[in-house]
Amino acid sequence: MSQNIQSVRGMNDILPGEAEFWELFEETVRSWLKSYGYRPIRMPIVEPTPLFKRAIGEVTDIVEKEMYSFVDSLNGEPLTLRPEGTAGCVRAVIQHNLIAQQPQRLYYMGQMFRHERPQKGRYRQFHQVGVESLGFSGPDIDAEQILMGARLWDDLGLEGIKLQLNTLGQPAERAKHRAELIAYFEKHAELLDEDAKRRLHSNPLRILDSKNPAMQEMIAGAPKLIDHLGAESLAHFEGVQQVLRDAGQPYEINPRLVRGLDYYNLTVFEWVTDRLGAQGTVCAGGRYDGLVEQLGGKPAPACGFAMGVERLIALIRESGGEPAAPGVDVYVVHQGAAASRLAPRVAEGLRDNGIDVLFHCGGGSFKSQMKKADASGAAFAVIIGDDEAAAGEVTLKTLRSEDGQPGQQKRVGVDNVADEIMNSLMDWEEA
Ligand code: HAM
């Protein structure tokens, strides 16, 4: 017997039952984004590999070891499944000259791919909702994006997601800090693990992010970037915090928050929960003022964030959230030649009136069809036999009702079924 083919490790099917949570989440997210004036953009899932190397940085975990990169065997082009959305979004903005006239507030949703070790909350295919604003330089947009997050958690009924904030300053300020940092780590070389040694000269800032318990005390004493920031950078950071304080948004400044992608400057932030185990960051982002120019565009400031959809859905489920009950309004049961010709027209007529209909397919006795109708969760069965068909009528049977009296049934003219059903549904809503 041939072996069944399974999905790729770390890439999950989202089945009915789970997928309803996703749809509800996406609906909430879309109306939330609209309420802030963000507009949708859709980029390809595959981009030229050099895009990610240049945007995310050669010496990052993502570029060094997590990208699904391959050579297109048909034309030799180096391609990569997107590990994140910012690079592609900025590429698209430059390519289509989107910010020549005015700044843009954009968002995207979709699959991202990183070859990480799969575990709860960390997958090789995962989904992000990403938000990017391009062309705004002040701290007001950073703060807007942070407060947006807070509102979404509220809209989703999620509590206990905490905000961590930091500033990475500007490249020149970081360079000074970096030199001091390297000198400090060299002084404590005997405490560095292999990873830290490897990063000492390529990306010493990432050492601050190490989880190695043996290095924590030494890391705590390392030179702080904030002590190297000039007046402008400090003012930007203070500007963000001012808006947050005015809005009553609590936050914690975490000087060790450095982010795993190289394009950031000034504000960086993460939303973190302790209810998801090790993978507790549900949303993260910050400012990346250098990236547009670095990817070949006219210099333009930018700021954005992305959230991990799997993690947020896990949190919604963990908080006891329920999507709307699945199911339809009506199940159409039909038997007999004339009935089965009339039934599809009745079903379409109901749908014309905005009623959700599950149409019985596959034949079978009335009894077996009625069992399926009951199991479908529909509020009504519309039953059509040849009797009904000959009279231009249907039998309307209540399967579930608010007054607790299911089982009522009556004959209704074909042209009046929709009205009957809509009136009952409306009565229920009012009750
Ligand atoms: P990131 O921190 O790499 O940032 O990812 C953002 C979020 O995506 C994470 O906080 C997490 O919730 C989720 N995520 C990341 N990797 C995985 C994974 N393997 N499995 C499940 N969820 C994951 C970015 O991607 C930036 N592009 C964010 C940004 C937008 N910065 C500016 N604009």
Tab-separated table of C-alpha atoms and ligand atoms in Angstrom:
chain	number	residue	atom	x	y	z
A	1	MET	CA	0.000	0.000	0.000
A	2	SER	CA	1.315	3.448	-0.772
A	3	GLN	CA	2.099	5.654	2.232
A	4	ASN	CA	-0.137	8.638	2.963
A	5	ILE	CA	1.450	12.005	2.313
A	6	GLN	CA	1.414	14.281	5.354
A	7	SER	CA	1.657	18.051	5.613
A	8	VAL	CA	5.151	19.519	5.960
A	9	ARG	CA	6.400	19.527	9.576
A	10	GLY	CA	5.564	22.823	11.275
A	11	MET	CA	2.950	23.711	8.626
A	12	ASN	CA	-0.583	23.170	9.827
A	13	ASP	CA	-4.006	22.595	8.347
A	14	ILE	CA	-6.629	24.784	9.934
A	15	LEU	CA	-9.760	22.654	9.999
A	16	PRO	CA	-13.439	23.571	10.330
A	17	GLY	CA	-14.043	24.167	14.028
A	18	GLU	CA	-10.707	25.979	14.314
A	19	ALA	CA	-11.110	27.945	11.086
A	20	GLU	CA	-14.235	29.709	12.404
A	21	PHE	CA	-12.034	31.331	15.043
A	22	TRP	CA	-9.760	32.541	12.251
A	23	GLU	CA	-12.625	34.068	10.305
A	24	LEU	CA	-13.991	35.835	13.350
A	25	PHE	CA	-10.501	37.102	14.139
A	26	GLU	CA	-10.029	38.362	10.576
A	27	GLU	CA	-13.381	40.168	10.625
A	28	THR	CA	-12.526	41.918	13.884
A	29	VAL	CA	-9.074	42.813	12.563
A	30	ARG	CA	-10.381	44.242	9.285
A	31	SER	CA	-12.886	46.538	10.939
A	32	TRP	CA	-10.275	47.578	13.514
A	33	LEU	CA	-7.805	48.486	10.713
A	34	LYS	CA	-10.486	50.383	8.840
A	35	SER	CA	-11.302	52.388	11.949
A	36	TYR	CA	-7.711	53.725	11.853
A	37	GLY	CA	-7.701	54.391	8.106
A	38	TYR	CA	-5.221	51.632	7.176
A	39	ARG	CA	-5.572	50.270	3.642
A	40	PRO	CA	-4.927	46.764	2.367
A	41	ILE	CA	-1.947	45.763	0.254
A	42	ARG	CA	-1.229	42.220	-0.991
A	43	MET	CA	2.299	41.206	-1.900
A	44	PRO	CA	3.578	37.941	-3.401
A	45	ILE	CA	4.563	35.179	-0.992
A	46	VAL	CA	7.802	34.651	-2.939
A	47	GLU	CA	10.360	37.430	-3.369
A	48	PRO	CA	13.915	37.619	-4.703
A	49	THR	CA	16.262	36.321	-1.986
A	50	PRO	CA	18.498	39.442	-1.954
A	51	LEU	CA	15.497	41.502	-0.796
A	52	PHE	CA	15.394	39.723	2.566
A	53	LYS	CA	19.162	39.623	2.954
A	54	ARG	CA	19.368	43.376	2.479
A	55	ALA	CA	16.291	44.259	4.549
A	56	ILE	CA	16.486	41.866	7.487
A	57	GLY	CA	20.300	41.710	7.627
A	58	GLU	CA	22.854	39.019	6.742
A	59	VAL	CA	23.747	38.309	10.368
A	60	THR	CA	20.313	37.523	11.757
A	61	ASP	CA	18.779	34.184	12.718
A	62	ILE	CA	16.193	34.570	9.988
A	63	VAL	CA	18.644	35.110	7.135
A	64	GLU	CA	21.371	32.831	8.486
A	65	LYS	CA	19.290	29.762	9.118
A	66	GLU	CA	15.527	30.134	8.790
A	67	MET	CA	14.767	31.095	5.207
A	68	TYR	CA	13.157	28.780	2.705
A	69	SER	CA	15.399	29.793	-0.162
A	70	PHE	CA	15.675	28.004	-3.480
A	71	VAL	CA	16.768	28.548	-7.024
A	72	ASP	CA	13.972	28.617	-9.582
A	73	SER	CA	15.005	25.679	-11.724
A	74	LEU	CA	13.378	27.225	-14.775
A	75	ASN	CA	15.376	30.437	-14.877
A	76	GLY	CA	18.018	30.259	-12.170
A	77	GLU	CA	16.516	33.082	-10.081
A	78	PRO	CA	17.274	32.938	-6.313
A	79	LEU	CA	13.914	33.088	-4.534
A	80	THR	CA	12.688	32.919	-0.938
A	81	LEU	CA	9.331	32.252	0.718
A	82	ARG	CA	8.745	35.440	2.688
A	83	PRO	CA	9.798	35.112	6.340
A	84	GLU	CA	8.056	38.411	7.141
A	85	GLY	CA	6.092	41.125	5.352
A	86	THR	CA	7.938	44.398	5.878
A	87	ALA	CA	10.592	43.811	3.204
A	88	GLY	CA	8.056	42.933	0.507
A	89	CYS	CA	5.769	45.777	1.509
A	90	VAL	CA	8.581	48.326	1.280
A	91	ARG	CA	9.696	46.844	-2.038
A	92	ALA	CA	6.157	47.249	-3.390
A	93	VAL	CA	5.884	50.810	-2.083
A	94	ILE	CA	9.133	51.740	-3.854
A	95	GLN	CA	8.335	49.836	-7.047
A	96	HIS	CA	4.939	51.519	-7.418
A	97	ASN	CA	6.016	54.882	-6.110
A	98	LEU	CA	3.257	54.838	-3.500
A	99	ILE	CA	4.616	57.536	-1.219
A	100	ALA	CA	5.526	60.128	-3.841
A	101	GLN	CA	2.289	62.068	-3.251
A	102	GLN	CA	1.364	61.308	0.328
A	103	PRO	CA	2.253	59.106	3.267
A	104	GLN	CA	0.612	55.699	3.436
A	105	ARG	CA	-0.970	53.579	6.128
A	106	LEU	CA	-0.981	49.973	4.897
A	107	TYR	CA	-1.752	46.503	6.163
A	108	TYR	CA	-1.428	42.917	4.964
A	109	MET	CA	-2.380	39.495	6.243
A	110	GLY	CA	-1.018	36.141	5.288
A	111	GLN	CA	1.410	33.264	5.524
A	112	MET	CA	5.052	33.710	6.488
A	113	PHE	CA	7.711	30.990	6.462
A	114	ARG	CA	10.628	30.388	8.789
A	115	HIS	CA	12.528	27.155	9.181
A	116	GLU	CA	12.517	27.200	12.987
A	117	ARG	CA	12.237	24.296	15.399
A	118	PRO	CA	8.478	23.737	15.626
A	119	GLN	CA	6.895	23.945	19.081
A	120	LYS	CA	3.741	25.391	20.627
A	121	GLY	CA	3.349	28.901	19.207
A	122	ARG	CA	6.233	28.533	16.775
A	123	TYR	CA	5.636	27.130	13.321
A	124	ARG	CA	7.378	26.943	9.983
A	125	GLN	CA	4.365	28.345	8.223
A	126	PHE	CA	2.605	30.920	10.361
A	127	HIS	CA	0.360	33.902	9.743
A	128	GLN	CA	0.857	37.555	10.438
A	129	VAL	CA	-1.268	40.639	10.289
A	130	GLY	CA	1.220	43.388	9.494
A	131	VAL	CA	0.757	47.142	9.649
A	132	GLU	CA	3.162	49.601	8.030
A	133	SER	CA	3.031	53.386	7.819
A	134	LEU	CA	5.426	55.098	5.470
A	135	GLY	CA	6.229	58.787	5.227
A	136	PHE	CA	5.546	59.806	8.846
A	137	SER	CA	8.533	60.843	10.948
A	138	GLY	CA	7.096	61.965	14.298
A	139	PRO	CA	6.539	59.934	17.450
A	140	ASP	CA	2.767	60.399	16.996
A	141	ILE	CA	2.533	57.544	14.488
A	142	ASP	CA	4.609	55.213	16.675
A	143	ALA	CA	2.190	55.926	19.502
A	144	GLU	CA	-0.824	55.502	17.224
A	145	GLN	CA	0.361	52.046	16.251
A	146	ILE	CA	0.978	51.055	19.842
A	147	LEU	CA	-2.439	52.266	20.972
A	148	MET	CA	-3.994	50.437	18.017
A	149	GLY	CA	-2.652	47.233	19.500
A	150	ALA	CA	-4.253	47.977	22.856
A	151	ARG	CA	-7.608	48.583	21.179
A	152	LEU	CA	-7.425	45.321	19.241
A	153	TRP	CA	-6.752	43.294	22.395
A	154	ASP	CA	-9.831	44.947	23.823
A	155	ASP	CA	-11.924	44.262	20.694
A	156	LEU	CA	-10.845	40.621	20.864
A	157	GLY	CA	-11.674	40.400	24.568
A	158	LEU	CA	-8.059	39.659	25.505
A	159	GLU	CA	-6.607	40.718	28.818
A	160	GLY	CA	-3.142	40.760	30.328
A	161	ILE	CA	-1.132	41.525	27.169
A	162	LYS	CA	1.697	43.754	28.354
A	163	LEU	CA	3.567	46.391	26.414
A	164	GLN	CA	7.355	46.487	26.382
A	165	LEU	CA	9.061	49.489	24.899
A	166	ASN	CA	12.603	50.463	24.005
A	167	THR	CA	14.525	52.785	21.750
A	168	LEU	CA	17.404	51.706	19.533
A	169	GLY	CA	18.481	55.270	18.754
A	170	GLN	CA	20.098	56.109	15.424
A	171	PRO	CA	22.829	54.140	13.617
A	172	ALA	CA	25.637	56.544	14.654
A	173	GLU	CA	24.575	56.340	18.301
A	174	ARG	CA	24.413	52.585	18.080
A	175	ALA	CA	27.897	52.441	16.539
A	176	LYS	CA	29.374	54.178	19.594
A	177	HIS	CA	27.466	51.916	21.932
A	178	ARG	CA	28.472	48.894	19.907
A	179	ALA	CA	32.165	49.643	20.244
A	180	GLU	CA	31.782	49.918	24.033
A	181	LEU	CA	29.703	46.788	24.124
A	182	ILE	CA	32.326	44.757	22.260
A	183	ALA	CA	35.022	46.016	24.612
A	184	TYR	CA	32.863	45.036	27.605
A	185	PHE	CA	32.071	41.563	26.275
A	186	GLU	CA	35.750	41.015	25.417
A	187	LYS	CA	36.583	41.858	29.014
A	188	HIS	CA	34.183	39.063	30.053
A	189	ALA	CA	35.113	36.651	27.267
A	190	GLU	CA	35.254	33.668	29.652
A	191	LEU	CA	31.493	34.011	30.298
A	192	LEU	CA	30.406	34.082	26.649
A	193	ASP	CA	28.741	31.000	25.170
A	194	GLU	CA	29.388	29.821	21.601
A	195	ASP	CA	26.516	31.827	20.152
A	196	ALA	CA	27.686	34.998	21.876
A	197	LYS	CA	31.283	34.484	20.723
A	198	ARG	CA	30.089	34.116	17.187
A	199	ARG	CA	28.053	37.298	17.427
A	200	LEU	CA	30.647	39.334	19.319
A	201	HIS	CA	31.847	41.226	16.254
A	202	SER	CA	28.995	40.666	13.838
A	203	ASN	CA	25.982	41.528	15.989
A	204	PRO	CA	26.914	42.168	19.644
A	205	LEU	CA	23.571	43.812	20.390
A	206	ARG	CA	21.879	40.452	19.976
A	207	ILE	CA	23.966	39.086	22.843
A	208	LEU	CA	21.866	41.318	25.115
A	209	ASP	CA	18.883	39.230	24.053
A	210	SER	CA	20.524	35.922	25.107
A	211	LYS	CA	18.420	33.622	27.281
A	212	ASN	CA	21.477	31.785	28.668
A	213	PRO	CA	21.117	31.932	32.502
A	214	ALA	CA	24.894	31.814	32.974
A	215	MET	CA	25.268	35.108	31.095
A	216	GLN	CA	22.432	37.097	32.673
A	217	GLU	CA	24.411	38.810	35.422
A	218	MET	CA	27.180	39.833	33.043
A	219	ILE	CA	24.607	41.100	30.510
A	220	ALA	CA	22.889	43.149	33.211
A	221	GLY	CA	26.102	45.101	33.746
A	222	ALA	CA	26.702	45.836	30.040
A	223	PRO	CA	26.853	49.456	28.783
A	224	LYS	CA	23.391	50.851	28.048
A	225	LEU	CA	22.453	52.315	24.696
A	226	ILE	CA	20.241	54.916	26.326
A	227	ASP	CA	23.362	56.545	27.788
A	228	HIS	CA	24.627	57.138	24.226
A	229	LEU	CA	21.504	58.734	22.799
A	230	GLY	CA	21.508	62.351	21.626
A	231	ALA	CA	18.803	64.926	22.339
A	232	GLU	CA	16.733	64.164	19.223
A	233	SER	CA	16.510	60.454	19.859
A	234	LEU	CA	15.634	61.026	23.488
A	235	ALA	CA	12.952	63.542	22.494
A	236	HIS	CA	11.414	61.061	20.047
A	237	PHE	CA	11.290	58.394	22.731
A	238	GLU	CA	9.809	60.831	25.226
A	239	GLY	CA	7.241	61.902	22.572
A	240	VAL	CA	6.006	58.324	22.226
A	241	GLN	CA	5.821	57.853	25.975
A	242	GLN	CA	3.955	61.123	26.452
A	243	VAL	CA	1.111	59.954	24.194
A	244	LEU	CA	1.006	56.589	25.950
A	245	ARG	CA	0.866	58.223	29.371
A	246	ASP	CA	-1.858	60.627	28.212
A	247	ALA	CA	-3.850	57.653	26.930
A	248	GLY	CA	-3.403	55.790	30.214
A	249	GLN	CA	-1.562	52.986	28.422
A	250	PRO	CA	0.801	51.203	30.819
A	251	TYR	CA	4.211	50.128	29.502
A	252	GLU	CA	7.505	48.825	30.691
A	253	ILE	CA	10.784	50.079	29.279
A	254	ASN	CA	12.920	47.050	28.490
A	255	PRO	CA	16.465	48.109	27.545
A	256	ARG	CA	17.146	44.533	26.403
A	257	LEU	CA	14.453	44.604	23.767
A	258	VAL	CA	16.525	44.646	20.564
A	259	ARG	CA	14.405	42.745	17.971
A	260	GLY	CA	15.689	40.043	15.651
A	261	LEU	CA	15.684	42.052	12.424
A	262	ASP	CA	18.311	44.664	11.591
A	263	TYR	CA	16.202	47.392	10.023
A	264	TYR	CA	14.959	49.060	13.213
A	265	ASN	CA	15.900	52.430	14.691
A	266	LEU	CA	14.400	54.550	17.504
A	267	THR	CA	11.148	53.059	18.861
A	268	VAL	CA	10.776	49.281	19.162
A	269	PHE	CA	8.021	47.489	21.036
A	270	GLU	CA	6.564	44.098	21.803
A	271	TRP	CA	3.228	42.966	23.226
A	272	VAL	CA	3.795	39.988	25.495
A	273	THR	CA	1.606	37.556	27.415
A	274	ASP	CA	2.667	35.015	30.036
A	275	ARG	CA	-0.243	32.717	29.148
A	276	LEU	CA	1.284	31.049	26.097
A	277	GLY	CA	4.438	29.545	27.559
A	278	ALA	CA	7.776	30.285	25.913
A	279	GLN	CA	6.342	31.922	22.774
A	280	GLY	CA	4.603	34.791	24.512
A	281	THR	CA	5.213	37.643	22.069
A	282	VAL	CA	1.972	38.138	20.178
A	283	CYS	CA	2.889	41.341	18.371
A	284	ALA	CA	6.078	43.254	17.688
A	285	GLY	CA	7.477	46.099	15.654
A	286	GLY	CA	8.979	49.539	15.601
A	287	ARG	CA	10.439	52.281	13.481
A	288	TYR	CA	12.640	51.562	10.445
A	289	ASP	CA	13.552	54.929	8.967
A	290	GLY	CA	16.506	53.665	6.930
A	291	LEU	CA	14.893	50.776	5.088
A	292	VAL	CA	13.206	52.559	2.190
A	293	GLU	CA	16.489	54.182	1.162
A	294	GLN	CA	18.417	50.983	1.817
A	295	LEU	CA	16.157	49.162	-0.645
A	296	GLY	CA	16.682	51.815	-3.302
A	297	GLY	CA	13.851	54.269	-2.638
A	298	LYS	CA	13.982	57.976	-1.835
A	299	PRO	CA	14.614	58.246	1.904
A	300	ALA	CA	11.357	58.022	3.843
A	301	PRO	CA	10.615	57.384	7.503
A	302	ALA	CA	8.547	54.343	8.383
A	303	CYS	CA	7.108	52.433	11.276
A	304	GLY	CA	5.190	49.189	11.633
A	305	PHE	CA	4.404	46.021	13.500
A	306	ALA	CA	3.167	42.499	12.918
A	307	MET	CA	1.205	40.111	15.068
A	308	GLY	CA	1.319	36.334	15.153
A	309	VAL	CA	-2.163	35.098	14.300
A	310	GLU	CA	-1.651	31.542	15.650
A	311	ARG	CA	-0.601	32.967	19.014
A	312	LEU	CA	-3.526	35.360	19.231
A	313	ILE	CA	-6.021	32.668	18.265
A	314	ALA	CA	-4.532	30.382	20.919
A	315	LEU	CA	-5.023	33.193	23.405
A	316	ILE	CA	-8.618	33.793	22.311
A	317	ARG	CA	-9.372	30.089	22.717
A	318	GLU	CA	-7.594	29.972	26.033
A	319	SER	CA	-9.667	32.935	27.237
A	320	GLY	CA	-12.840	30.974	26.438
A	321	GLY	CA	-13.785	33.010	23.357
A	322	GLU	CA	-16.344	31.388	21.072
A	323	PRO	CA	-16.998	32.117	17.427
A	324	ALA	CA	-20.611	32.508	16.330
A	325	ALA	CA	-22.308	29.093	16.289
A	326	PRO	CA	-21.632	27.417	12.987
A	327	GLY	CA	-24.591	26.414	10.891
A	328	VAL	CA	-27.189	27.778	8.539
A	329	ASP	CA	-30.732	29.101	8.844
A	330	VAL	CA	-32.418	26.523	6.677
A	331	TYR	CA	-31.910	22.926	5.560
A	332	VAL	CA	-33.766	22.017	2.356
A	333	VAL	CA	-35.138	18.470	2.295
A	334	HIS	CA	-36.615	17.173	-0.962
A	335	GLN	CA	-37.752	13.917	-2.506
A	336	GLY	CA	-39.458	13.016	-5.747
A	337	ALA	CA	-38.879	14.139	-9.315
A	338	ALA	CA	-41.000	17.316	-9.282
A	339	ALA	CA	-39.839	18.245	-5.768
A	340	SER	CA	-36.191	17.892	-6.680
A	341	ARG	CA	-36.647	20.248	-9.598
A	342	LEU	CA	-38.424	22.850	-7.479
A	343	ALA	CA	-36.058	22.589	-4.484
A	344	PRO	CA	-32.945	24.272	-5.993
A	345	ARG	CA	-35.100	27.242	-7.043
A	346	VAL	CA	-36.560	27.544	-3.547
A	347	ALA	CA	-33.049	27.431	-2.049
A	348	GLU	CA	-31.741	30.134	-4.380
A	349	GLY	CA	-34.820	32.259	-3.661
A	350	LEU	CA	-34.070	32.068	0.071
A	351	ARG	CA	-30.440	33.016	-0.523
A	352	ASP	CA	-31.644	35.997	-2.596
A	353	ASN	CA	-33.165	37.181	0.684
A	354	GLY	CA	-29.955	36.755	2.640
A	355	ILE	CA	-30.982	33.479	4.277
A	356	ASP	CA	-28.231	30.854	4.695
A	357	VAL	CA	-29.260	27.537	3.208
A	358	LEU	CA	-27.813	24.037	3.303
A	359	PHE	CA	-29.282	22.154	0.365
A	360	HIS	CA	-29.575	18.405	0.767
A	361	CYS	CA	-27.487	16.605	-1.844
A	362	GLY	CA	-27.296	12.890	-2.466
A	363	GLY	CA	-30.922	11.765	-2.198
A	364	GLY	CA	-32.170	9.345	0.487
A	365	SER	CA	-35.432	8.908	2.388
A	366	PHE	CA	-37.239	11.822	4.058
A	367	LYS	CA	-36.326	10.269	7.389
A	368	SER	CA	-32.583	10.204	6.718
A	369	GLN	CA	-32.692	13.700	5.237
A	370	MET	CA	-34.528	15.012	8.324
A	371	LYS	CA	-31.824	13.507	10.543
A	372	LYS	CA	-29.221	15.480	8.603
A	373	ALA	CA	-31.371	18.595	8.875
A	374	ASP	CA	-31.524	18.194	12.669
A	375	ALA	CA	-27.786	17.657	12.918
A	376	SER	CA	-26.989	20.676	10.731
A	377	GLY	CA	-27.944	23.159	13.449
A	378	ALA	CA	-30.384	24.868	11.048
A	379	ALA	CA	-33.355	26.663	12.605
A	380	PHE	CA	-35.797	25.492	9.927
A	381	ALA	CA	-36.301	22.642	7.541
A	382	VAL	CA	-37.961	23.444	4.247
A	383	ILE	CA	-39.498	20.146	3.170
A	384	ILE	CA	-40.588	19.563	-0.401
A	385	GLY	CA	-42.275	16.386	-1.597
A	386	ASP	CA	-44.151	15.927	-4.818
A	387	ASP	CA	-47.347	16.841	-2.958
A	388	GLU	CA	-45.984	20.210	-2.028
A	389	ALA	CA	-44.446	20.685	-5.463
A	390	ALA	CA	-47.779	20.085	-7.154
A	391	ALA	CA	-49.417	22.720	-4.923
A	392	GLY	CA	-46.595	25.259	-5.372
A	393	GLU	CA	-45.922	25.042	-1.638
A	394	VAL	CA	-43.359	23.818	0.849
A	395	THR	CA	-43.642	22.507	4.398
A	396	LEU	CA	-41.837	24.783	6.792
A	397	LYS	CA	-40.772	23.008	9.964
A	398	THR	CA	-39.190	24.694	12.980
A	399	LEU	CA	-36.181	22.711	14.172
A	400	ARG	CA	-34.912	25.055	16.862
A	401	SER	CA	-36.761	27.961	18.333
A	402	GLU	CA	-36.323	30.590	21.012
A	403	ASP	CA	-39.699	29.817	22.581
A	404	GLY	CA	-38.623	26.227	23.118
A	405	GLN	CA	-41.329	24.822	20.869
A	406	PRO	CA	-39.606	23.198	17.948
A	407	GLY	CA	-41.516	20.803	15.785
A	408	GLN	CA	-44.228	23.202	14.602
A	409	GLN	CA	-44.877	22.893	10.930
A	410	LYS	CA	-47.095	24.457	8.308
A	411	ARG	CA	-47.555	24.659	4.572
A	412	VAL	CA	-46.434	27.898	2.985
A	413	GLY	CA	-46.657	29.105	-0.623
A	414	VAL	CA	-43.311	28.987	-2.444
A	415	ASP	CA	-43.304	32.772	-2.802
A	416	ASN	CA	-43.908	33.342	0.908
A	417	VAL	CA	-41.262	31.053	2.452
A	418	ALA	CA	-38.583	33.704	2.640
A	419	ASP	CA	-40.912	36.200	4.351
A	420	GLU	CA	-42.105	33.600	6.856
A	421	ILE	CA	-38.559	32.659	7.764
A	422	MET	CA	-37.307	36.215	7.962
A	423	ASN	CA	-40.203	37.228	10.209
A	424	SER	CA	-39.502	34.342	12.570
A	425	LEU	CA	-35.780	35.079	12.609
A	426	MET	CA	-36.515	38.728	13.345
A	427	ASP	CA	-38.926	37.815	16.151
A	428	TRP	CA	-36.149	35.694	17.665
A	429	GLU	CA	-33.669	38.511	17.464
A	430	GLU	CA	-36.095	40.841	19.231
A	431	ALA	CA	-36.945	38.308	21.903
B	1	HAM	P1	8.812	39.468	14.159
B	1	HAM	O1	9.049	39.840	15.586
B	1	HAM	O2	9.824	38.619	13.517
B	1	HAM	O3	8.636	40.823	13.376
B	1	HAM	O4	7.404	38.744	14.027
B	1	HAM	C1	6.214	39.355	14.498
B	1	HAM	C2	5.344	38.344	15.213
B	1	HAM	O5	5.090	37.216	14.367
B	1	HAM	C3	5.962	37.718	16.454
B	1	HAM	O6	5.813	38.568	17.565
B	1	HAM	C4	5.149	36.457	16.600
B	1	HAM	O7	3.915	36.736	17.234
B	1	HAM	C5	4.908	36.056	15.167
B	1	HAM	N1	5.861	35.014	14.747
B	1	HAM	C6	7.140	35.169	14.355
B	1	HAM	N2	7.703	33.982	14.048
B	1	HAM	C7	6.749	33.041	14.272
B	1	HAM	C8	6.708	31.602	14.133
B	1	HAM	N3	7.749	30.904	13.692
B	1	HAM	N4	5.550	30.965	14.454
B	1	HAM	C9	4.472	31.665	14.907
B	1	HAM	N5	4.461	33.013	15.029
B	1	HAM	C10	5.577	33.685	14.725
B	1	HAM	C11	8.396	40.911	12.046
B	1	HAM	O8	8.120	39.975	11.341
B	1	HAM	C12	8.413	42.330	11.528
B	1	HAM	N6	8.188	42.286	10.063
B	1	HAM	C13	7.377	43.187	12.228
B	1	HAM	C14	7.347	44.589	11.709
B	1	HAM	C15	6.497	45.091	10.803
B	1	HAM	N7	8.216	45.531	12.014
B	1	HAM	C16	7.923	46.619	11.326
B	1	HAM	N8	6.881	46.368	10.577
